[in-house]
XYZ file of C-alpha atoms in Angstrom:
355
model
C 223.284 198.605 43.888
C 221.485 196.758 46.771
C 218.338 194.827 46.015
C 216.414 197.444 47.935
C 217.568 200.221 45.629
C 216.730 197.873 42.769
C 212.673 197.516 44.213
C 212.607 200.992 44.741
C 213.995 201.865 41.220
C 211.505 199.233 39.457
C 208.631 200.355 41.701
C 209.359 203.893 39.841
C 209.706 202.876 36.423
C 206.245 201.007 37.039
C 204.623 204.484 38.316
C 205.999 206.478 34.928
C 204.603 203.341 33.031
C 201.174 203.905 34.398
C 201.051 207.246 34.506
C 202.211 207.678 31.107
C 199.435 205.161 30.278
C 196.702 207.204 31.938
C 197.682 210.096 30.181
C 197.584 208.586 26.736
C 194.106 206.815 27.926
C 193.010 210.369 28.443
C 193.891 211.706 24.973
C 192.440 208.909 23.268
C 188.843 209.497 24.948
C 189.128 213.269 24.623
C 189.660 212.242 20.679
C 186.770 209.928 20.302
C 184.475 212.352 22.376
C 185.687 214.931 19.692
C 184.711 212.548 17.123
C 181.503 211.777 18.405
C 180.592 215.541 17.767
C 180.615 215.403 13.879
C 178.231 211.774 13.914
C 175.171 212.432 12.393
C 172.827 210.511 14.719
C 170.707 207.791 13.582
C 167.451 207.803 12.228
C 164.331 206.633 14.507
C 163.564 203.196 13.637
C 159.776 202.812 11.702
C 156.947 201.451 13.645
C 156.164 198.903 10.894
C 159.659 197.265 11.244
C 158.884 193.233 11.385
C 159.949 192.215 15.128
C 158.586 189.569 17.303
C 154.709 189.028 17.573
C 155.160 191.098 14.289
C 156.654 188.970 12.058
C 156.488 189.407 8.398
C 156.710 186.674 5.494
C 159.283 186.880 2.902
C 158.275 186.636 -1.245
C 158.585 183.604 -3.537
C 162.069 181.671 -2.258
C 164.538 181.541 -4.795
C 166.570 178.677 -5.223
C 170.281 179.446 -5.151
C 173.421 177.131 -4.554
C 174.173 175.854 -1.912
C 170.292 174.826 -1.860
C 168.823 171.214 -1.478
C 165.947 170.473 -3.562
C 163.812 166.987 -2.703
C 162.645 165.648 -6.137
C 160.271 162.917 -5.891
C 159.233 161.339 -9.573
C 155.793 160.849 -9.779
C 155.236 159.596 -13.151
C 158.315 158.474 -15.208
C 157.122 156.321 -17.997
C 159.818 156.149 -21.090
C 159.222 157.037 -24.971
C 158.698 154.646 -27.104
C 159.454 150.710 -26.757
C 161.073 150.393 -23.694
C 164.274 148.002 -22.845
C 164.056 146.433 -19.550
C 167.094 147.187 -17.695
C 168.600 146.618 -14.326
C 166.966 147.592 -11.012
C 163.759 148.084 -13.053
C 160.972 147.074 -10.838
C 158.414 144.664 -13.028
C 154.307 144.111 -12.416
C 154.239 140.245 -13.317
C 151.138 138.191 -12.927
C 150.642 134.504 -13.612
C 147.952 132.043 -13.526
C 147.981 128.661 -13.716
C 151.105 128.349 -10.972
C 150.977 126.030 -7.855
C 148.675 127.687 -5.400
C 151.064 127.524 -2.300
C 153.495 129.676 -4.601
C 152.173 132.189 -6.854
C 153.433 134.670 -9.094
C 151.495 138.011 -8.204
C 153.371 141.660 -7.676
C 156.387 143.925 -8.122
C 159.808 141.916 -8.891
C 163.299 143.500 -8.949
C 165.287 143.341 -12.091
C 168.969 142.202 -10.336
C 172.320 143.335 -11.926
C 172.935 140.511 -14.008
C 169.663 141.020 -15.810
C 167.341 138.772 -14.375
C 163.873 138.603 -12.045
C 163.949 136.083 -9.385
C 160.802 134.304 -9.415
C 160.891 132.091 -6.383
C 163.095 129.308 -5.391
C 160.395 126.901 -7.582
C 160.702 128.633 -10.585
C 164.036 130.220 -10.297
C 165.439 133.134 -12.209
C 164.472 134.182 -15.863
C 166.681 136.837 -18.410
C 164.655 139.983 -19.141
C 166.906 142.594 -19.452
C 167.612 143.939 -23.032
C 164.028 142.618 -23.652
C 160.703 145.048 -24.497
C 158.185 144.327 -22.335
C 156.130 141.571 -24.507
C 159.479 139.839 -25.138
C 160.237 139.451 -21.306
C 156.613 138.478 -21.162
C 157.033 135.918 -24.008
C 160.353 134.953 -21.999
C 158.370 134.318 -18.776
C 156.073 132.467 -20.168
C 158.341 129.820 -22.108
C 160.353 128.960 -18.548
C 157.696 128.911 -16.681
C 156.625 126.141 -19.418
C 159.103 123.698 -18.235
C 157.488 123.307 -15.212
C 153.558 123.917 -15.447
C 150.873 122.725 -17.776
C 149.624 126.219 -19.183
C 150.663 129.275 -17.305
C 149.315 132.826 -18.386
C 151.678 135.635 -18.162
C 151.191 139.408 -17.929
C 154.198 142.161 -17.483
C 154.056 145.741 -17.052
C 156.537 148.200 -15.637
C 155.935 149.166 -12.051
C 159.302 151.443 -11.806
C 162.218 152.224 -14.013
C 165.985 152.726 -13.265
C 165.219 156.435 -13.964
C 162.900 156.930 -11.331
C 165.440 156.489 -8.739
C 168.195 158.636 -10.256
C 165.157 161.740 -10.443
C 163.940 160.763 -7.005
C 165.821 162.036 -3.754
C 168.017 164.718 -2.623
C 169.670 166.929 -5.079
C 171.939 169.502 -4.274
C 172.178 172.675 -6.448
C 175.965 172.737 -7.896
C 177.737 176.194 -7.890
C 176.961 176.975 -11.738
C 173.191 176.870 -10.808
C 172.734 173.309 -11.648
C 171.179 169.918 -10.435
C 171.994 166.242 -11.609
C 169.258 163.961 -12.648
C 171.809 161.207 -13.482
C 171.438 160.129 -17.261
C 168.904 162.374 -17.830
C 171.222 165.628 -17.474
C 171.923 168.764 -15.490
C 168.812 171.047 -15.109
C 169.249 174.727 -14.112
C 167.132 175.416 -11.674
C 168.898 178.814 -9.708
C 166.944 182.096 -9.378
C 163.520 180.089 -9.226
C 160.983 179.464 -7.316
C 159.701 175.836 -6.130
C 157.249 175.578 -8.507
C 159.101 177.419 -11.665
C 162.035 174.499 -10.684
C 158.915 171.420 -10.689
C 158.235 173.099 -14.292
C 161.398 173.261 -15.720
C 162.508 169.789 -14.699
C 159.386 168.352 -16.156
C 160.032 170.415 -19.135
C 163.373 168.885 -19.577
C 162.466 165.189 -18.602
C 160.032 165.829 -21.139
C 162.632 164.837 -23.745
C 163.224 161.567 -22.296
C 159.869 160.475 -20.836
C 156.089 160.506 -21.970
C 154.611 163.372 -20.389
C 156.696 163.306 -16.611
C 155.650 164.558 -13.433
C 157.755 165.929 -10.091
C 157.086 167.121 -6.759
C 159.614 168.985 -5.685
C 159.942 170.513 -2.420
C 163.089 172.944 -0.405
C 165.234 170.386 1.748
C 167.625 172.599 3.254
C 167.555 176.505 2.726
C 171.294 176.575 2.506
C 171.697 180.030 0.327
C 170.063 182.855 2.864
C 171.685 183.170 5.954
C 172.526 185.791 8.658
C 175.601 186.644 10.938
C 175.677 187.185 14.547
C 179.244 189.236 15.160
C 180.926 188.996 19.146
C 183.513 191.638 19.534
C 186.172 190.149 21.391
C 187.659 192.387 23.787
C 190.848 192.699 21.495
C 191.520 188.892 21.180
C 189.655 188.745 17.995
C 186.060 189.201 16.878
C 183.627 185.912 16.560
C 181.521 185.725 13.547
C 179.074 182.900 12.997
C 176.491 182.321 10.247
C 173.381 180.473 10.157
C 170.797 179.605 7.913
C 168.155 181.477 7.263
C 164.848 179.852 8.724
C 162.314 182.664 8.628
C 161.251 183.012 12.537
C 164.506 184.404 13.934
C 164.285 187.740 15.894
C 167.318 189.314 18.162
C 166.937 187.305 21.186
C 166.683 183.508 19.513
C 170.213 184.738 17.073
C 172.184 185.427 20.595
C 170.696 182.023 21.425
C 172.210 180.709 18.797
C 176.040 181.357 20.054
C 174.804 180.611 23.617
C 173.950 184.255 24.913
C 176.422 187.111 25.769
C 180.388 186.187 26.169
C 182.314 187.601 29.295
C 183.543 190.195 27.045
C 180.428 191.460 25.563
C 178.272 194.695 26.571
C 175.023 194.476 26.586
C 175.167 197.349 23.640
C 173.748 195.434 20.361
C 171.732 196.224 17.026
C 171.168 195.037 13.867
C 172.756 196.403 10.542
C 170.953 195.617 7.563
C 172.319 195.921 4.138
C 170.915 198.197 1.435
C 169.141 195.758 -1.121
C 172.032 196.794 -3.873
C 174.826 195.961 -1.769
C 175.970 199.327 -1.146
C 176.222 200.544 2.330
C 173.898 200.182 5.157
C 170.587 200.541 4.787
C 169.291 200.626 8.357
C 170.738 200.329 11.748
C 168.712 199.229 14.515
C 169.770 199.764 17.896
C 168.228 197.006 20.461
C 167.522 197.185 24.366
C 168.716 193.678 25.740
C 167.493 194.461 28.781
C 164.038 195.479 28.133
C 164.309 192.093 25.807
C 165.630 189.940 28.097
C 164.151 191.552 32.212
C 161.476 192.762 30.924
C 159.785 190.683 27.920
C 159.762 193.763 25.555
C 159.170 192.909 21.906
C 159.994 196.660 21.201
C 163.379 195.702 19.646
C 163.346 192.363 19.523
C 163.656 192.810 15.615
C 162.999 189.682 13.410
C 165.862 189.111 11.477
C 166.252 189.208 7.742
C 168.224 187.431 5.301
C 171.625 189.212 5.196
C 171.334 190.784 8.669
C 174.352 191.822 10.747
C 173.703 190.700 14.841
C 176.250 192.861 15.941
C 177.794 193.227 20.000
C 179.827 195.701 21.129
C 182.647 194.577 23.512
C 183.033 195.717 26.788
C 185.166 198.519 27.078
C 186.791 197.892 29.960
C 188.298 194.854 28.656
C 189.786 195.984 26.061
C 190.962 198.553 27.502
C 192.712 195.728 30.033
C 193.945 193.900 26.599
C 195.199 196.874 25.272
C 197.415 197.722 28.520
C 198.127 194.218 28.615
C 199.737 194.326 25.344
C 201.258 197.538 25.987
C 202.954 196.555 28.562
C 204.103 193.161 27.870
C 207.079 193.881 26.014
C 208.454 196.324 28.840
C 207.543 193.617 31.052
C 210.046 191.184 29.122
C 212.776 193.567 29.013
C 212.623 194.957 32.796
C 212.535 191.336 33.733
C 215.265 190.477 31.829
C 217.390 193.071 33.171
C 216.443 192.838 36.569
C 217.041 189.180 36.774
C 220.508 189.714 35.254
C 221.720 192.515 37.894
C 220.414 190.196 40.273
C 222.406 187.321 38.793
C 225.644 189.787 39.079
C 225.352 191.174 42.187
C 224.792 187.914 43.342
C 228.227 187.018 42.124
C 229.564 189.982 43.571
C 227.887 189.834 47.292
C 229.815 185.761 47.028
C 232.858 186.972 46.031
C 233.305 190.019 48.692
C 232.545 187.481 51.206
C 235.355 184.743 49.875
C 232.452 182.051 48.485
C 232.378 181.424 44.557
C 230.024 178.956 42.729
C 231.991 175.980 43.217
């Protein structure tokens, strides 16, 4: 077989390829068009659905793990006789000190126990002490050095305060960690049913507590935007839920349309118990995007599906692609073998081998 017989006969097996192709492209349209006949179209979309310049406000948030609450402590003063203990913060006022170095304000109870009360006095044991004892304790060293000092001592802040203060995230099982004061179950409230119940618990602990507590980070409502690939694959990404999002800002989000999107997108929203869809709403980027329509530029809900339809052009080109590939493999193969032996044979007619 010459190598022009060889062109010829791949250049034929390449036409039945395609045509073969084309013919099973046709079926597969005339199927889906069939399809397409049994849909029961849609449902026109209400006028009252929330969409930009229309925005609606959700209820009451409801804290739910993977939430961040901010806690701030805004009175935390202990039961009973209280024991000084490290990293308390003490009020201590003194009279009677040298005037160029005066006792007057908040001092830190260190880890080994003790407040620091300048580089003339020095350092004094308090911790393990009630209040009047440190006091008493305060007075007697500062003693050795001054005629008749007067000492008062009050708490400014205890070691509790800073394990209710800050940034607590809510735990799987519902839960938040106030350090040694417990877990508090705070999921399926509000803000301010979560400020109760916290106080309510600290309540065991501390005489008559108060919290702020405020949403840091609304981790538990969030939304999908879904990129159909083109056959390589959809992209799904999820964000949190913020409360101003509409169509246009979610494809934002994933940096606009991909080279193998259509510009064919809408929203699915779930039914609120999880079963099925309870409304599909079909959006016109271009009137969005060329012409500043806020027709159906939806806002987007908690839960919502941002859905975009590939192009199907190229995935038609993937499918072929993949279609062909392994024919591609094996006609290559054989090709380049009965290349390799007529080579051998056209070197051998002519006297030549391949040494």
């Amino acid at each position: 077989m010459t190598m022009g017989n060889m062109c010829h006969q791949r250049h034929g097996i390449g036409l039945a390829l395609f045509a073969a192709l084309v013919a099973v492209s046709m079926t597969g349209c005339h199927t889906l068009r069939g399809q397409h006949k049994d849909v029961v179209p849609l449902p026109p979309v209400a006028p009252d659905v929330p969409k930009e310049l229309m925005m609606t406000t959700l209820p009451p948030y409801d804290i739910a793990p993977p939430d961040i609450l901010l806690v701030d402590a805004i009175r935390v003063v202990p039961r009973g006789t209280y024991v000084v203990s490290p990293t308390d913060e003490l009020l201590i006022q003194a009279t009677g000190t040298y005037p160029e170095y005066p006792i007057a304000g908040p001092y830190l109870v260190e880890s080994d126990g003790t407040v620091n009360l300048g580089p003339v006095y020095g350092s004094v044991k308090v911790a393990g002490k009630s209040l009047n004892e440190a006091r008493v304790a305060i007075d007697a060293h500062l003693r050795r050095s001054l005629t008749s000092p007067s000492v008062s001592v009050s708490l400014g802040a205890t070691a509790g305060r800073q394990q209710i203060s800050g940034e607590h995230l809510v735990a799987p099982d519902g839960t938040i960690t106030l350090g040694s004061y417990g877990q508090v179950f705070v999921a399926g409230l509000t803000v301010m049913q979560a400020k109760k119940t916290i106080e309510a618990h600290l309540a065991q602990y501390l005489e008559s507590p108060e919290v702020a507590v405020d949403m840091y980070a609304y981790n538990s409502k969030t939304f999908f935007v879904v990129l159909e690939g083109g056959g390589y694959g959809d992209m799904v990404y999820e964000f949190p839920y913020m409360g101003n999002e509409t169509v246009l800002s979610s494809i934002a989000k994933v940096n606009g349309l991909q080279q193998v999107s259509s510009k064919k997108i809408w929203v699915s929203r779930p039914a609120p118990d999880g079963t099925g869809c309870y409304q599909v709403l079909p959006v016109d980027w271009c009137a969005i995007t060329k012409g500043g329509s806020t027709a159906t530029n939806y806002q987007v809900l908690p839960g919502d599906r941002v859905f975009v339809q590939e192009d199907h052009w190229y995935s038609f080109d993937t499918w072929v692609g993949k279609v062909l590939s392994p024919f591609e493999r094996v006609l290559g193969f054989t090709l380049l073998g009965t290349a390799t032996v007529q080579a051998a044979k056209f070197r051998n007619n002519n006297g030549v081998g391949f040494f």
